[in-house]
Each structure stands twice: as C-alpha cells, then as structure tokens.
Amino acid sequence: MADTKYIFVTGGVSSSLGKGIIAASLAKLLQARGYKLTIQKLDPYINIDPGTLNPYEHGECFVTEDGAETDLDLGHYERFLNVNTSQANNVTTGKIYQSVIDKERRGDFLGKTVQVVPHITNEIKERIQILGQDNKYDIVITEIGGTVGDIESLPYIEAVRQLKWELGEHNALVIHLTLIPYLSAAKELKTKPTQHSVKTLMESGISPEILVCRTEHEINDDIRNKLALFCNVKKEAVIQSIDAASIYEVPGLMAEEGLDTITLKKLNLKDDVVPDLEKWNFFVDKLKNATEEISIGLVGKYVDLQDSYKSILESFIHAGAYNDVKVNVVWINSEDTEHNETIYKNLDGLLVAPGFGERGIEGKIAAVEFARTHKVPFLGICLGLQMAVIEFSRNVLKIAEANSEEMDPNTPHPVIGLMKDQKDLKQMGGTMRLGAWDCKFEAGSKLSEIYGTTEISERHRHRYEVNNEYVEDLEKNGMLCSGRNPKTGLVETIELKDHPWFVGVQYHPEYKSTVATPHPLFLSFVEAAKKFRK
Ligand code: GLN
C-alpha cells in the first residue's frame, strides 16, 4: 500500500445533515473491501473539547478509550467501524489555538508574527496528517464541522485547500454534503442552495469531487444533470442520500448509489474485492424484522434533546435487534417523577441515566425505588448507580440523610463521595476520571455471568465514587458491590441479590456497544425486560 489517502467531508446549505453518518457509512463500505480507515472530526468551536458543554448545546459527550471527551460523531464512527478512536480523532479550534499559543510562548516561532495563515492552518494540517503517520491507515476521512461559509470554518477550509494541493491528484478528495430542499407548493426539488454552497467552496479554491445530496424525495435524472453541470462534478459523482428509517440503512443506500465505487476511482484505489457486509446486513435485517416490542423508561434531565443520550439509544438499538425486539424508549423527565407512579405503568425496564448536578435527582431516586420494590429490570449508569446506592441507603439501611457530596457537600452520610485526587482540583475541563479502567467481578456474581468473564475494562467519566465505608453495610443488606477496580479497590458495579435484574455501573457501557459487538449489559437488560413483559 502506498501512502495514506485523505478524504474531506464538508457540509453546505444547512447544519445537521448527517456528515458523521455519511463519513461513517463510506468508511464502512471501504472497510468491507479490506481497506483500513479512521475518521476524524474537526470542530470549529473554541471550547477545548465538549467536556464542559451542556448536552443541550452539543448533544452527548462521547468518551474514547484513552479518555478524550469528544464529539458524539466519534460514537458513530466506532459503532459503524468497530475500531477505537482516540484523542487525535477530535480536534477543536480551541485545541489548535492552545497549541499555537503554547508554541509562541516557548519562542518556537523565532520572532515571527504569528498569524491565522500560515500558523493556524499549518497546525490544522499537522493534526489531520498525524493520523496518516506510519501508514497505519490506508485512508483517513476528516469531517469538517459546521457549514461552508461560516466565518469560523474558514481556516479549516483553507487548510484543506492547501493539503489537497500538496498531496496532489488521486491522493485527496473533497465530498460535499448538501441539502436539496423540496418545495411542496411548487412540488419541486430545488438545486439552487446547493449551487450556491458549491460556489462558496470554489471561492475558497476548493472544487468538490463528489456531491452527496440529502433529500426527502428521489432526485431524477434532470436534477442530477443540472447539479453536475452547475457544480462542476461528473454525473456519476452526484450521490443521492434519501431519508432512511435508520442510520444503519445508510451504508446500503450509499452502496446502491455507488459512493464507494466513485471514491475508489477518484483515489486511484483498487475496486476488485467484493465487499464483505455479511455481519452488517445480518444486523440490519434483524433490526428491520423485529417482531415484538418492549418499552424502557429512560429517566434523565436532558430528555428534550435525544442527542444527549445518543450512545444509550444506539446501544438499545443494537441490543434490541439481536434480541429480535424493537425497544421503545419512553422519556421520563427526572424533574417530574417525584411520587408519581403512574408514569412507570406499562414499562418493562427502567434506566437511570448519567448526569451532573442536583437538578432532578430526587426524581431519579424515586424511579430507583419503584424499580427495586416492583422488581422491574433496572440499569443505573454512573449517576444512575450513585442514585441506586443513595436510595438503598435511605430506604433499606434507614440512613435518612444519605446523599452524594456532589448534591450536598456537608452531608453527614456521604455514601457517594468525592475521590481524594479530585478534592483540590480548580480546573473543570478534562479532570474527571476518564477513559478505560479495569474492573474485576466477584466470581458467581450476576455481572460476571452477564459478561461471561470476571475481568473487564470499561470507560469512565465521573468525579464521585461509592464510599467504601458503607460497603459492608450495603452488602449485609443485599446490595452486592460485585465489581471493583483491582488497583484502587473502588466500587465499579452493584447488584441486588433479591431482584430479577437490578444492576448499577459506575462506568459507561454505552460507549462500547457497536453493530459488530453489541454490549453484553444492554443485551442482558433487554432480555430481562422482554421476560418481564411476558
Ligand atoms: N455527577 C457524577 C460524578 O461526577 C456522575 C457523572 C456521570 O453520570 N457521568 O461522579
């Protein structure tokens, strides 16, 4: 294999067209032909990472094995490709400027005036090419966040222009994702916004090789011809991306349109292998043909924006398909649930979601109590585990004032406490317990049975922990702390002895569920909910 090739994905006309899904779908199709790929996201905002962002701003914060707090698109990349991403796969304007300014302070620029061009653009080019180093990947796909024409995207577009020129023909290409709106009054699909957004790209010196057109209706030959002529692309490079019932159907649709074939042709890469999509198609078939339905209540405080819990929702889709059921997620606002049991009616399972801060926690505790006393399958993730421990301490151990130091720093009974190494931290960004940590289960525990092993590693994102001083009391009364970090002794999982399926995990299993390897905890939880329904 020669040097790594680069594909850039830009977006035009509107945000939220799904650049991440198109990038992941193309990567899947190329991976199925034996190519090695990774996908990177460049985000034009000034935050160093989305770790400090409210989920309502930007959706879920996805966490990688190496502890990067990243854009949720990285979750899609991992779920589609079944390959881990890392710190290098998500770069923000904040990171770019931070590193350029650090270099300036060190004197690296030897007295030169530091400018957007070339210093910021060079830094961007470097961050893109880091992934291509050592030829670890045949192809690197870089998704440029934002919409072409935005002020903040300009340095990225300029960096792409330079890189494309430096790498030369057949080594780099630009795919422009755009919207073809349908005007119902005129009963017509309109190409003008796309023409304008391509023109904007051309003003920056980039002529995209491939257009991917998001549309609600089939685009006919006339429209394809028109787009080709006015946007300077070959007709075969006009790819329709029609709305799909599920994101997992997009690779199939892109294959039908020939997105992979034209990409390989433009990159001068071999197209002589029949793509191996057997596993993928098996999953999509199961997903489409699920016969039964179950309902899981998701208790959280960001329920108005579903992107806040993206990885959890996708994990349910994976686990549902492999269990032949459709999982309906019923949103329960944790601020509404106090003492209102009717909302749990007709639910086959309850999940208490991760989260931060005091708002809505009494509602989460009430939901745990309902699941525990009514024997409803229950999964508590991170804050959800912490709420389960508080509920058990208050209602079973009869410690009325049991609380988390996060909610009440002066509580006399901190059953959930701040880790020692977190106590003196002044900086909020990037300072939680992050990324992959080992966990060892007690032999014979429910968790070891679910995972089929006693040694696992899962990803974390939290500051608070179960307080070991209360563990003996919890265990004596039926809450088993079944998983521990082998080095620190910190509690990683809890389970109830006297309950069909009640599990809390301090880590985030949802970050590791993929199409090829659905997560065992979600598989088992969905199975238990299916049983409960019967
Ligand atoms: N707020 C809790 C902590 O920091 C839980 C975090 C989470 O749910 N991700 O420990």
Coordinates of C-alpha atoms and ligand atoms in Angstrom, one line a residue:
M1 CA 0.0 0.0 0.0
A2 CA 1.3 3.4 -0.9
D3 CA 0.9 6.5 1.3
T4 CA -2.3 7.2 3.2
K5 CA -5.0 8.9 1.2
Y6 CA -7.2 11.7 2.6
I7 CA -11.0 12.3 2.2
F8 CA -12.5 15.5 3.4
V9 CA -16.2 15.8 4.1
T10 CA -17.7 19.3 4.1
G11 CA -21.3 20.4 4.6
G12 CA -23.3 23.0 2.8
V13 CA -26.8 24.8 3.0
S14 CA -27.7 23.6 6.5
S15 CA -26.3 22.0 9.6
S16 CA -27.5 18.6 10.9
L17 CA -27.4 16.9 7.5
G18 CA -25.6 14.0 9.0
K19 CA -22.0 14.4 7.8
G20 CA -20.9 12.0 10.5
I21 CA -23.2 9.3 9.3
I22 CA -22.2 9.7 5.6
A23 CA -18.5 9.6 6.6
A24 CA -19.1 6.5 8.8
S25 CA -21.1 4.8 6.0
L26 CA -18.5 5.4 3.4
A27 CA -15.8 4.2 5.8
K28 CA -17.9 1.1 6.4
L29 CA -18.2 0.3 2.7
L30 CA -14.4 0.8 2.2
Q31 CA -13.6 -1.2 5.3
A32 CA -15.8 -4.0 3.9
R33 CA -13.4 -4.2 0.9
G34 CA -10.4 -4.6 3.2
Y35 CA -9.2 -1.0 3.5
K36 CA -8.0 0.3 6.9
L37 CA -9.6 3.5 7.9
T38 CA -10.1 6.0 10.6
I39 CA -12.4 9.0 10.8
Q40 CA -11.6 12.4 12.4
K41 CA -13.8 15.3 13.3
L42 CA -12.6 18.9 13.2
D43 CA -14.9 21.2 15.3
P44 CA -14.7 24.9 14.7
Y45 CA -15.7 26.0 18.2
I46 CA -13.4 27.5 20.8
N47 CA -14.0 25.1 23.7
I48 CA -11.0 22.8 24.1
D49 CA -13.4 19.8 24.0
P50 CA -17.2 19.3 24.5
G51 CA -16.5 18.0 28.1
T52 CA -17.5 21.4 29.5
L53 CA -20.5 21.8 27.3
N54 CA -24.1 21.3 28.5
P55 CA -25.6 18.4 26.5
Y56 CA -28.3 20.8 25.2
E57 CA -25.6 22.7 23.4
H58 CA -24.0 19.9 21.5
G59 CA -25.6 16.6 22.5
E60 CA -23.8 13.8 24.3
C61 CA -20.1 14.0 25.1
F62 CA -18.5 10.7 23.8
V63 CA -15.5 9.3 25.7
T64 CA -12.7 7.3 24.0
E65 CA -10.5 4.5 25.4
D66 CA -7.7 7.0 26.0
G67 CA -10.0 9.3 27.9
A68 CA -10.7 12.1 25.3
E69 CA -14.0 13.9 25.8
T70 CA -15.2 14.2 22.2
D71 CA -18.0 15.0 19.8
L72 CA -20.8 12.4 19.5
D73 CA -19.9 11.7 15.9
L74 CA -17.0 9.7 17.2
G75 CA -19.5 7.4 18.7
H76 CA -21.0 6.8 15.2
Y77 CA -17.5 6.1 13.8
E78 CA -16.9 3.5 16.4
R79 CA -20.3 1.9 16.2
F80 CA -20.0 1.6 12.4
L81 CA -16.4 0.6 12.1
N82 CA -15.9 -1.4 15.3
V83 CA -12.5 0.4 15.6
N84 CA -11.5 2.6 18.5
T85 CA -10.9 6.3 18.1
S86 CA -8.6 8.4 20.2
Q87 CA -7.5 11.9 21.3
A88 CA -6.3 12.6 17.8
N89 CA -9.6 11.9 16.2
N90 CA -11.4 15.1 17.5
V91 CA -9.7 18.5 17.2
T92 CA -11.3 21.8 18.0
T93 CA -10.4 25.4 17.3
G94 CA -9.7 25.7 21.0
K95 CA -7.1 22.9 20.8
I96 CA -5.5 24.4 17.7
Y97 CA -5.1 27.9 19.2
Q98 CA -4.0 26.5 22.6
S99 CA -1.1 24.6 20.9
V100 CA -0.1 27.5 18.6
I101 CA -0.1 29.9 21.6
D102 CA 1.9 27.5 23.7
K103 CA 4.5 27.3 20.9
E104 CA 4.5 31.1 20.7
R105 CA 5.2 31.4 24.4
R106 CA 8.0 28.9 24.1
G107 CA 9.6 31.0 21.4
D108 CA 9.2 28.3 18.7
F109 CA 8.3 30.9 16.0
L110 CA 11.7 32.7 16.4
G111 CA 10.3 36.3 16.4
K112 CA 7.9 35.9 13.5
T113 CA 4.4 37.4 13.6
V114 CA 2.0 34.5 14.4
Q115 CA -1.0 34.5 12.0
V116 CA -4.0 32.5 11.0
V117 CA -2.2 31.8 7.7
P118 CA 0.2 30.0 8.0
H119 CA 0.4 29.2 11.7
I120 CA -3.1 28.2 12.4
T121 CA -3.6 26.5 9.1
N122 CA -0.3 24.6 9.5
E123 CA -1.4 23.4 12.9
I124 CA -4.6 22.1 11.3
K125 CA -2.8 20.4 8.5
E126 CA -0.5 18.7 11.1
R127 CA -3.4 17.5 13.2
I128 CA -5.0 15.9 10.1
Q129 CA -1.8 14.2 9.0
I130 CA -0.9 12.9 12.4
L131 CA -3.5 10.1 11.7
G132 CA -1.8 9.2 8.5
Q133 CA 1.6 8.8 10.0
D134 CA 3.4 5.4 9.8
N135 CA 0.8 4.4 7.1
K136 CA -1.3 2.8 9.8
Y137 CA -4.4 3.6 7.8
D138 CA -4.9 3.4 4.0
I139 CA -7.5 6.2 4.2
V140 CA -8.2 9.0 6.7
I141 CA -11.6 10.6 6.5
T142 CA -11.7 14.1 8.0
E143 CA -15.1 15.6 8.7
I144 CA -15.1 19.4 8.9
G145 CA -17.8 20.5 11.4
G146 CA -20.1 23.4 10.7
T147 CA -21.4 24.7 7.3
V148 CA -19.3 26.1 4.4
G149 CA -19.5 29.9 4.5
D150 CA -19.3 30.1 8.3
I151 CA -16.6 32.6 9.5
E152 CA -15.2 30.1 11.9
S153 CA -14.7 27.3 9.3
L154 CA -12.5 29.5 7.1
P155 CA -9.1 28.4 8.4
Y156 CA -10.2 24.7 8.1
I157 CA -11.3 25.2 4.5
E158 CA -8.0 26.9 3.7
A159 CA -6.1 24.1 5.3
V160 CA -8.0 21.5 3.3
R161 CA -7.3 23.5 0.1
Q162 CA -3.5 23.6 0.8
L163 CA -3.4 20.0 1.8
K164 CA -5.3 18.9 -1.3
W165 CA -2.8 20.8 -3.5
E166 CA 0.2 19.4 -1.6
L167 CA -0.9 15.8 -1.7
G168 CA -1.8 16.0 -5.3
E169 CA -4.4 14.4 -7.5
H170 CA -5.7 11.0 -6.5
N171 CA -4.4 11.3 -3.0
A172 CA -7.1 13.6 -1.5
L173 CA -10.6 14.4 -2.4
V174 CA -13.5 16.5 -1.1
I175 CA -17.0 15.2 -0.6
H176 CA -19.6 18.0 -0.1
L177 CA -22.8 17.0 1.7
T178 CA -25.6 19.3 0.8
L179 CA -29.4 19.6 1.0
I180 CA -31.8 19.5 -1.9
P181 CA -35.0 21.1 -0.4
Y182 CA -38.5 20.1 -1.6
L183 CA -40.9 23.0 -2.1
S184 CA -44.3 21.4 -1.6
A185 CA -46.2 24.4 -3.1
A186 CA -44.2 24.1 -6.4
K187 CA -43.9 20.2 -6.0
E188 CA -40.3 20.7 -6.9
L189 CA -36.8 19.8 -5.6
K190 CA -34.6 22.8 -5.7
T191 CA -30.9 22.8 -6.6
K192 CA -30.1 26.5 -6.2
P193 CA -29.0 26.4 -2.5
T194 CA -26.5 23.6 -3.5
Q195 CA -25.2 25.6 -6.4
H196 CA -24.6 28.5 -4.1
S197 CA -22.8 26.4 -1.4
V198 CA -20.5 24.8 -4.0
K199 CA -19.8 28.3 -5.3
T200 CA -18.8 29.4 -1.8
L201 CA -16.4 26.4 -1.6
M202 CA -15.0 27.3 -5.0
E203 CA -14.4 30.9 -3.9
S204 CA -12.1 29.3 -1.3
G205 CA -10.3 27.4 -4.0
I206 CA -11.9 24.0 -3.5
S207 CA -13.9 22.2 -6.1
P208 CA -15.6 19.2 -4.5
E209 CA -15.2 15.9 -6.5
I210 CA -18.3 14.3 -5.1
L211 CA -21.7 15.7 -4.1
V212 CA -23.9 13.8 -1.6
C213 CA -27.4 15.3 -1.7
R214 CA -29.7 14.9 1.3
T215 CA -33.3 14.8 0.1
E216 CA -36.7 13.7 1.1
H217 CA -37.7 12.7 -2.4
E218 CA -35.9 10.8 -5.2
I219 CA -33.8 13.1 -7.3
N220 CA -34.4 12.4 -11.0
D221 CA -32.0 12.4 -14.0
D222 CA -32.8 16.1 -14.8
I223 CA -31.7 17.2 -11.4
R224 CA -28.6 15.0 -11.5
N225 CA -27.6 16.6 -14.8
K226 CA -28.3 20.1 -13.6
L227 CA -26.3 19.5 -10.4
A228 CA -23.4 18.0 -12.4
L229 CA -23.3 20.9 -14.9
F230 CA -23.6 23.7 -12.4
C231 CA -21.4 22.3 -9.6
N232 CA -18.6 21.0 -11.8
V233 CA -18.8 17.3 -11.0
K234 CA -19.3 14.2 -13.0
K235 CA -22.9 12.9 -13.1
E236 CA -21.9 9.7 -11.5
A237 CA -20.5 11.7 -8.6
V238 CA -23.9 13.1 -7.8
I239 CA -25.0 10.8 -5.0
Q240 CA -28.5 10.8 -3.6
S241 CA -28.9 10.4 0.1
I242 CA -32.6 9.9 0.7
D243 CA -34.0 9.9 4.3
A244 CA -33.7 6.4 5.7
A245 CA -35.7 4.8 8.5
S246 CA -32.5 4.1 10.4
I247 CA -28.9 5.3 10.2
Y248 CA -27.8 1.7 9.8
E249 CA -29.5 1.6 6.4
V250 CA -27.4 4.4 5.1
P251 CA -24.3 2.3 4.1
G252 CA -26.6 0.1 2.0
L253 CA -28.2 3.1 0.3
M254 CA -24.7 4.6 -0.4
A255 CA -23.6 1.4 -1.9
E256 CA -26.6 1.4 -4.2
E257 CA -25.7 4.9 -5.3
G258 CA -22.1 3.9 -5.9
L259 CA -20.5 6.3 -3.4
D260 CA -17.7 3.8 -2.6
T261 CA -17.0 3.0 -6.2
I262 CA -16.6 6.6 -7.3
T263 CA -14.5 7.3 -4.2
L264 CA -12.1 4.5 -5.0
K265 CA -12.0 5.6 -8.7
K266 CA -11.1 9.2 -7.7
L267 CA -8.4 8.0 -5.3
N268 CA -7.0 5.6 -7.9
L269 CA -7.5 2.7 -5.5
K270 CA -8.4 -0.9 -6.4
D271 CA -12.0 -1.8 -6.6
D272 CA -11.6 -5.6 -7.2
V273 CA -12.8 -7.0 -3.9
V274 CA -16.4 -7.9 -3.2
P275 CA -17.4 -6.0 -0.1
D276 CA -17.9 -8.3 2.9
L277 CA -21.0 -6.8 4.6
E278 CA -22.4 -10.1 5.9
K279 CA -22.4 -9.2 9.6
W280 CA -23.7 -5.7 8.9
N281 CA -26.6 -6.9 6.7
F282 CA -27.4 -9.6 9.2
F283 CA -27.8 -6.9 11.9
V284 CA -29.9 -4.6 9.6
D285 CA -32.2 -7.5 8.7
K286 CA -32.8 -8.3 12.3
L287 CA -33.4 -4.6 13.1
K288 CA -36.0 -4.3 10.3
N289 CA -37.7 -7.6 11.1
A290 CA -38.0 -7.4 14.9
T291 CA -41.4 -8.9 15.8
E292 CA -42.0 -7.9 19.4
E293 CA -41.8 -4.5 21.2
I294 CA -40.7 -3.5 24.7
S295 CA -40.7 -0.2 26.5
I296 CA -37.9 1.1 28.6
G297 CA -38.2 4.2 30.7
L298 CA -35.2 6.5 30.4
V299 CA -35.0 8.8 33.4
G300 CA -32.9 11.8 32.8
K301 CA -32.9 15.6 32.9
Y302 CA -31.9 16.2 29.3
V303 CA -34.8 14.3 27.8
D304 CA -35.9 17.2 25.5
L305 CA -32.8 16.6 23.3
Q306 CA -32.4 13.0 22.3
D307 CA -28.8 13.6 21.2
S308 CA -28.0 14.0 24.9
Y309 CA -28.2 10.2 25.3
K310 CA -27.1 9.2 21.8
S311 CA -24.9 6.2 22.8
I312 CA -27.5 4.8 25.2
L313 CA -30.2 5.0 22.4
E314 CA -27.9 3.3 19.9
S315 CA -26.9 0.6 22.4
F316 CA -30.7 -0.2 22.8
I317 CA -31.0 -0.4 19.0
H318 CA -28.1 -2.9 18.9
A319 CA -29.3 -5.0 21.8
G320 CA -32.9 -4.9 20.6
A321 CA -32.0 -6.1 17.1
Y322 CA -30.0 -9.1 18.5
N323 CA -33.0 -9.9 20.9
D324 CA -35.5 -9.6 18.0
V325 CA -37.4 -6.8 19.7
K326 CA -37.9 -3.2 19.0
V327 CA -37.0 -1.1 22.1
N328 CA -39.3 1.9 22.6
V329 CA -37.5 4.4 24.8
V330 CA -40.0 6.3 26.9
W331 CA -38.6 9.6 28.1
I332 CA -39.1 10.4 31.7
N333 CA -38.0 13.8 32.9
S334 CA -36.4 13.3 36.2
E335 CA -37.8 16.6 37.4
D336 CA -41.4 15.2 37.1
T337 CA -41.1 11.8 38.7
E338 CA -41.3 12.5 42.4
H339 CA -44.1 10.4 43.9
N340 CA -45.9 9.9 40.6
E341 CA -46.0 6.2 40.0
T342 CA -48.4 6.3 37.0
I343 CA -45.6 7.3 34.7
Y344 CA -43.9 3.9 35.2
K345 CA -47.0 2.0 34.1
N346 CA -46.5 -0.3 31.0
L347 CA -42.7 -0.1 31.3
D348 CA -40.7 -3.2 31.0
G349 CA -37.5 -1.7 32.3
L350 CA -36.1 1.5 33.8
L351 CA -32.7 3.1 33.1
V352 CA -31.5 5.9 35.2
A353 CA -29.1 8.0 33.1
P354 CA -25.8 9.6 33.7
G355 CA -25.7 13.2 34.7
F356 CA -24.3 16.1 36.8
G357 CA -25.6 18.4 39.5
E358 CA -28.6 18.4 41.8
R359 CA -31.5 19.1 39.5
G360 CA -33.8 16.1 39.1
I361 CA -32.0 13.8 41.5
E362 CA -35.0 13.2 43.9
G363 CA -36.9 12.0 40.8
K364 CA -34.1 9.7 39.9
I365 CA -34.1 8.3 43.4
A366 CA -37.9 7.8 43.3
A367 CA -37.5 5.9 40.0
V368 CA -34.9 3.6 41.5
E369 CA -37.2 2.9 44.5
F370 CA -40.0 2.0 42.1
A371 CA -37.8 -0.4 40.1
R372 CA -36.4 -2.0 43.3
T373 CA -39.7 -2.6 45.1
H374 CA -41.7 -3.5 42.0
K375 CA -39.0 -5.8 40.7
V376 CA -38.8 -4.0 37.3
P377 CA -35.5 -4.6 35.5
F378 CA -33.2 -1.7 36.3
L379 CA -30.0 -0.4 34.9
G380 CA -28.3 2.6 36.6
I381 CA -25.4 4.2 34.7
C382 CA -22.8 6.3 36.5
L383 CA -25.1 8.9 38.3
G384 CA -27.7 6.1 38.0
L385 CA -25.6 3.8 40.1
Q386 CA -25.0 6.6 42.6
M387 CA -28.7 7.2 42.9
A388 CA -29.3 3.5 43.5
V389 CA -26.8 3.4 46.3
I390 CA -28.5 6.5 47.9
E391 CA -31.9 5.1 47.5
F392 CA -30.8 1.8 49.1
S393 CA -29.1 3.6 52.0
R394 CA -32.1 5.8 52.7
N395 CA -34.8 3.2 52.4
V396 CA -33.2 -0.1 53.3
L397 CA -30.3 0.9 55.6
K398 CA -32.6 3.6 57.0
I399 CA -29.9 6.3 56.8
A400 CA -32.3 9.2 56.0
E401 CA -29.6 11.7 55.3
A402 CA -27.6 9.5 52.9
N403 CA -26.5 11.6 50.0
S404 CA -23.8 12.3 47.5
E405 CA -21.2 15.0 48.2
E406 CA -22.0 16.4 44.8
M407 CA -25.5 17.3 45.9
D408 CA -24.7 18.2 49.5
P409 CA -21.0 18.7 50.3
N410 CA -21.8 18.8 54.0
T411 CA -23.9 15.6 54.2
P412 CA -23.3 13.6 57.4
H413 CA -23.7 10.4 55.4
P414 CA -21.7 10.7 52.1
V415 CA -22.5 7.3 50.7
I416 CA -21.2 8.8 47.5
G417 CA -18.0 10.8 48.0
L418 CA -15.5 12.8 46.1
M419 CA -12.3 11.0 45.2
K420 CA -9.2 12.2 47.1
D421 CA -7.4 13.2 43.9
Q422 CA -10.4 15.3 42.9
K423 CA -10.6 17.4 46.0
D424 CA -8.1 20.1 45.3
L425 CA -8.8 20.5 41.6
K426 CA -9.6 24.0 40.4
Q427 CA -9.9 23.2 36.7
M428 CA -13.1 21.6 35.5
G429 CA -12.2 20.7 31.9
G430 CA -10.6 17.2 31.3
T431 CA -10.1 16.5 35.0
M432 CA -12.6 13.7 35.7
R433 CA -11.8 10.0 36.0
L434 CA -11.8 9.4 32.2
G435 CA -11.3 6.6 29.8
A436 CA -10.7 2.9 30.2
W437 CA -10.2 1.4 33.6
D438 CA -10.1 -2.3 34.7
C439 CA -12.8 -3.9 36.8
K440 CA -12.8 -7.3 38.4
F441 CA -16.0 -9.1 39.3
E442 CA -16.7 -11.5 42.1
A443 CA -17.0 -15.0 40.8
G444 CA -20.6 -16.1 40.7
S445 CA -22.0 -12.6 40.6
K446 CA -24.7 -11.6 38.2
L447 CA -22.3 -9.3 36.4
S448 CA -19.7 -12.0 35.9
E449 CA -22.5 -14.1 34.5
I450 CA -23.6 -11.4 32.1
Y451 CA -20.1 -10.7 30.8
G452 CA -19.1 -14.3 30.8
T453 CA -15.8 -13.4 32.4
T454 CA -14.5 -11.8 35.7
E455 CA -12.1 -9.3 34.2
I456 CA -13.2 -6.4 32.0
S457 CA -12.3 -2.9 31.1
E458 CA -14.9 -0.1 30.6
R459 CA -14.8 3.7 30.0
H460 CA -15.4 6.2 32.8
R461 CA -16.4 9.9 33.1
H462 CA -17.1 11.0 36.7
R463 CA -15.7 12.6 39.8
Y464 CA -17.6 10.8 42.6
E465 CA -17.4 7.2 43.9
V466 CA -19.2 4.8 46.2
N467 CA -17.8 5.5 49.7
N468 CA -16.1 2.2 50.8
E469 CA -17.0 2.9 54.4
Y470 CA -20.6 1.9 53.6
V471 CA -19.9 -1.1 51.5
E472 CA -20.1 -3.7 54.4
D473 CA -23.5 -2.3 55.4
L474 CA -24.8 -2.3 51.8
E475 CA -23.6 -5.9 51.3
K476 CA -25.1 -7.2 54.6
N477 CA -28.5 -5.9 53.5
G478 CA -28.5 -7.3 50.0
M479 CA -26.7 -4.9 47.7
L480 CA -23.6 -6.6 46.4
C481 CA -20.7 -4.5 45.3
S482 CA -19.8 -7.1 42.7
G483 CA -17.2 -5.3 40.7
R484 CA -14.1 -3.5 41.9
N485 CA -11.2 -1.7 40.4
P486 CA -8.3 -4.2 41.1
K487 CA -5.8 -1.4 41.8
T488 CA -7.8 1.2 43.8
G489 CA -10.5 -1.0 45.3
L490 CA -13.2 1.4 44.2
V491 CA -16.6 0.0 43.6
E492 CA -17.4 -0.3 39.8
T493 CA -20.7 -2.2 39.9
I494 CA -23.6 -3.1 42.3
E495 CA -26.4 -5.6 42.0
L496 CA -29.3 -6.7 44.2
K497 CA -29.5 -10.2 45.4
D498 CA -33.2 -10.2 45.8
H499 CA -34.3 -8.9 42.4
P500 CA -34.5 -10.5 39.0
W501 CA -32.3 -7.8 37.2
F502 CA -31.0 -4.8 39.1
V503 CA -27.6 -3.5 38.1
G504 CA -25.7 -0.3 38.6
V505 CA -22.4 0.5 36.9
Q506 CA -20.0 3.4 37.7
Y507 CA -18.7 3.2 34.1
H508 CA -20.4 3.9 30.8
P509 CA -21.1 0.6 28.9
E510 CA -22.9 2.6 26.2
Y511 CA -19.6 3.9 24.7
K512 CA -18.6 0.4 23.8
S513 CA -21.6 -1.0 22.1
T514 CA -21.2 -1.4 18.3
V515 CA -23.0 -3.1 15.5
A516 CA -20.5 -5.9 15.4
T517 CA -20.2 -6.3 19.2
P518 CA -23.4 -5.2 20.9
H519 CA -22.8 -4.6 24.6
P520 CA -23.4 -7.7 26.9
L521 CA -25.1 -5.5 29.6
F522 CA -27.6 -4.0 27.2
L523 CA -28.2 -7.4 25.6
S524 CA -28.9 -8.9 29.0
F525 CA -31.0 -5.9 30.2
V526 CA -33.2 -6.0 27.1
E527 CA -33.6 -9.8 27.5
A528 CA -34.7 -9.3 31.1
A529 CA -37.2 -6.6 30.1
K530 CA -38.6 -8.9 27.4
K531 CA -39.1 -11.6 30.1
F532 CA -40.7 -9.0 32.4
R533 CA -43.2 -8.0 29.7
K534 CA -44.3 -11.6 29.4
Ligands
GLN1 N1 -22.0 13.5 38.5 C1 -21.5 12.2 38.8 C2 -20.0 12.2 39.1 O1 -19.3 13.1 38.6 C3 -21.9 11.2 37.8 C4 -21.3 11.5 36.4 C5 -21.9 10.7 35.3 O2 -23.0 10.3 35.4 N2 -21.2 10.6 34.2 O3 -19.5 11.3 39.7

